[in-house]
Amino acid sequence: MFSACYITCSLVLWIYINISIASIKPIYTHWPVIYKMACAAECFEGLYTAKIDPEIAQEALKEMQVLLDNSGTRRHSTASEMVEIGACFISAKQGKHSVVKHSLCDFPAIMRLITLSMNALGSVDRDLQEDRLNVIIRRYNVGQGLKMHTDRTSVHENMEACFEEPVFGCVLENTSPQALTFKHGAHTLELQEDVGTVFLQTGHARFWCQHGVPLLTAGRRVSLTWRWFVGF
């Protein structure tokens, strides 16, 4: 009698657990995955993601394509094409602060995307502070990527921190199998990149976790990142 009752209770409990887990689809489908996600949350602390309307991303992409076609530069054969808007990081590395290559005001769709992305990630009251805002557009083609790295705390080793804590980003297009990837110790996390995927990196996810984009084997990837210089 006791054995039958025990088996019945165990069966009911097993069914309840599996129904509960199934209701949290698509991520939590079995216990090993739940454990893996818990490890990822701990290893990649400071990384947050959200989604915005893909149409907003597509409108911004149109502005970016024109800018990249006219002004895109590459540092070496495996680097992405890159354009900066607002305060220029490359000029800051050369000791020229407050140099503006392109004004954000000239790109209303990109400005709208930045504002809505920050709202989606909880930074509702963040002022754009365009005089200190550094926006980087990257377009990756086959054979191009972004080497794994941790964010620097300053432009030069002997300088104080040049950027404020948060770094935001948005994926405008990705038809490749590759995506932004984070590594910390034995743990690896690859973002699920759809049109309109937005992300925020702070603290641990910036300065301790290696992150980058593997060399594309097919397709194309276009992304936007933005951050603020500490007051000049």
XYZ file of C-alpha atoms in Angstrom:
232
model
C 0.000 0.000 0.000
C 2.772 2.401 0.970
C 4.790 1.449 -2.107
C 1.838 2.048 -4.451
C 1.125 5.422 -2.821
C 4.806 6.392 -3.115
C 4.893 5.461 -6.804
C 1.666 7.389 -7.473
C 2.947 10.522 -5.703
C 6.272 10.293 -7.524
C 4.473 9.992 -10.859
C 2.248 13.006 -10.117
C 5.293 15.016 -9.045
C 7.191 14.010 -12.225
C 4.250 15.068 -14.429
C 3.912 18.382 -12.546
C 7.620 19.198 -12.936
C 7.605 18.407 -16.652
C 4.454 20.433 -17.264
C 5.967 23.345 -15.329
C 9.215 23.174 -17.279
C 7.370 22.862 -20.600
C 5.424 26.043 -19.816
C 8.695 28.027 -19.811
C 9.563 27.150 -23.401
C 11.583 27.627 -25.533
C 14.609 27.950 -23.205
C 13.930 25.755 -20.202
C 13.094 22.349 -21.645
C 15.036 20.122 -19.231
C 17.138 20.402 -16.120
C 20.614 20.409 -17.777
C 19.563 23.447 -19.818
C 18.270 25.194 -16.697
C 21.634 24.540 -15.030
C 23.502 25.779 -18.123
C 21.472 29.005 -18.203
C 22.094 29.548 -14.491
C 25.839 29.206 -15.125
C 25.615 31.596 -18.075
C 23.807 34.201 -15.977
C 26.581 34.045 -13.392
C 29.502 33.970 -15.865
C 28.196 36.788 -18.036
C 26.906 39.130 -15.369
C 26.241 42.603 -16.745
C 24.954 41.419 -20.133
C 21.314 42.186 -20.972
C 19.305 41.694 -24.165
C 15.926 42.800 -25.525
C 14.126 43.250 -28.854
C 12.784 46.260 -30.742
C 10.482 46.418 -33.767
C 12.435 45.036 -36.780
C 10.977 47.805 -38.966
C 12.758 50.409 -36.834
C 16.020 48.538 -37.365
C 15.408 48.284 -41.108
C 14.801 52.026 -41.420
C 18.039 52.743 -39.571
C 19.845 50.217 -41.771
C 18.935 52.228 -44.865
C 20.716 55.276 -43.421
C 23.700 53.173 -42.427
C 24.109 51.537 -45.836
C 24.494 54.941 -47.509
C 26.961 56.084 -44.856
C 29.017 52.891 -45.103
C 29.083 52.978 -48.906
C 30.377 56.560 -48.848
C 32.592 56.634 -45.770
C 33.278 53.094 -44.569
C 36.892 52.288 -43.652
C 38.771 49.083 -42.793
C 41.930 48.762 -40.718
C 43.035 45.391 -42.137
C 41.803 42.548 -44.343
C 39.765 40.716 -41.682
C 38.273 43.846 -40.082
C 34.721 44.996 -40.709
C 33.891 48.220 -42.504
C 33.392 50.917 -39.882
C 31.932 54.417 -39.635
C 31.679 56.619 -36.543
C 28.918 59.101 -35.727
C 29.297 61.755 -33.040
C 32.433 62.068 -30.908
C 35.191 60.162 -32.710
C 37.102 57.392 -30.917
C 39.830 57.151 -33.565
C 40.559 60.876 -33.201
C 40.575 60.550 -29.396
C 43.277 57.874 -29.708
C 45.344 60.490 -31.538
C 44.781 63.003 -28.748
C 42.137 64.964 -30.673
C 39.067 65.118 -28.443
C 35.627 66.452 -29.385
C 36.146 65.688 -33.101
C 32.790 64.939 -34.764
C 32.908 63.102 -38.094
C 29.146 62.881 -38.643
C 26.352 64.481 -36.613
C 23.676 62.191 -35.205
C 21.059 64.859 -36.014
C 21.573 64.072 -39.701
C 20.376 60.486 -39.164
C 16.883 60.561 -37.613
C 16.212 56.835 -38.072
C 19.446 55.920 -36.274
C 18.648 58.387 -33.479
C 15.189 56.866 -33.082
C 16.662 53.349 -32.955
C 19.143 54.375 -30.243
C 16.409 55.951 -28.102
C 13.983 53.025 -28.429
C 16.733 50.459 -27.829
C 17.698 52.106 -24.555
C 14.031 52.236 -23.554
C 13.703 48.503 -24.261
C 16.723 47.847 -22.028
C 15.369 49.949 -19.165
C 17.389 53.153 -19.696
C 14.267 55.253 -20.184
C 15.602 58.528 -18.782
C 19.056 58.412 -20.351
C 19.957 61.680 -22.089
C 21.777 61.178 -25.415
C 24.346 63.879 -24.561
C 25.419 63.986 -28.178
C 28.587 65.970 -27.536
C 30.022 62.904 -25.723
C 28.201 60.138 -27.610
C 30.307 57.780 -29.727
C 28.356 55.666 -32.246
C 30.061 52.943 -34.293
C 28.502 51.227 -37.313
C 30.109 47.975 -38.459
C 29.387 45.972 -41.604
C 30.895 42.482 -41.739
C 31.240 40.485 -44.949
C 32.609 36.969 -45.477
C 36.071 36.614 -43.975
C 35.616 39.596 -41.636
C 35.043 39.634 -37.892
C 35.917 41.296 -34.606
C 38.700 39.640 -32.619
C 37.932 38.470 -29.112
C 38.795 41.153 -26.564
C 37.879 42.728 -23.268
C 37.013 46.420 -23.272
C 39.801 48.813 -22.409
C 39.281 51.197 -19.530
C 41.057 54.060 -21.316
C 42.222 55.220 -24.720
C 45.828 54.938 -23.556
C 47.264 52.819 -20.744
C 48.313 55.846 -18.701
C 44.950 57.597 -18.923
C 41.905 57.418 -16.707
C 38.787 55.673 -17.993
C 37.626 57.260 -21.237
C 34.143 55.745 -21.467
C 31.245 55.586 -19.063
C 30.021 52.207 -17.853
C 27.227 51.201 -20.284
C 27.793 50.085 -23.869
C 24.655 49.534 -25.964
C 24.302 47.704 -29.247
C 21.764 46.641 -31.868
C 21.818 44.071 -34.668
C 20.460 45.515 -37.913
C 21.106 42.539 -40.154
C 22.682 39.109 -39.825
C 22.424 36.515 -42.597
C 25.539 34.673 -41.391
C 25.902 31.691 -39.020
C 28.118 33.822 -36.755
C 27.068 36.204 -33.974
C 28.437 38.234 -31.083
C 30.092 35.711 -28.782
C 31.150 35.955 -25.131
C 33.711 33.731 -23.398
C 34.670 33.468 -19.752
C 36.776 30.535 -18.622
C 35.194 27.353 -19.938
C 31.877 29.056 -20.659
C 30.806 30.425 -24.045
C 27.641 32.340 -24.877
C 26.554 33.252 -28.407
C 23.783 35.818 -28.730
C 20.696 34.844 -30.690
C 20.802 37.620 -33.254
C 17.635 38.656 -35.047
C 16.900 41.956 -36.745
C 16.206 44.309 -33.829
C 18.097 42.363 -31.152
C 19.528 44.923 -28.714
C 22.038 44.405 -25.947
C 23.659 46.208 -23.038
C 27.087 45.455 -21.562
C 28.231 46.698 -18.183
C 30.901 45.758 -15.651
C 31.826 42.073 -15.787
C 30.502 41.575 -19.338
C 32.752 44.384 -20.593
C 35.981 44.139 -18.644
C 36.278 40.448 -17.722
C 34.474 38.540 -20.466
C 36.161 38.165 -23.837
C 33.749 39.116 -26.622
C 33.890 39.395 -30.380
C 32.481 38.199 -33.704
C 34.076 35.141 -35.371
C 35.105 35.531 -39.020
C 31.972 35.245 -41.142
C 31.771 32.096 -43.266
C 28.735 33.279 -45.215
C 26.250 36.142 -45.437
C 26.607 39.599 -43.894
C 26.230 41.240 -40.486
C 25.534 44.916 -39.683
C 25.549 46.192 -36.110
C 25.483 49.459 -34.228
C 27.124 50.147 -30.863
C 27.153 53.331 -28.796
C 28.744 54.624 -25.613
C 29.677 57.911 -23.946
C 33.076 59.445 -23.422
C 33.743 60.611 -19.902
C 33.507 64.425 -19.979
C 36.310 65.921 -22.006
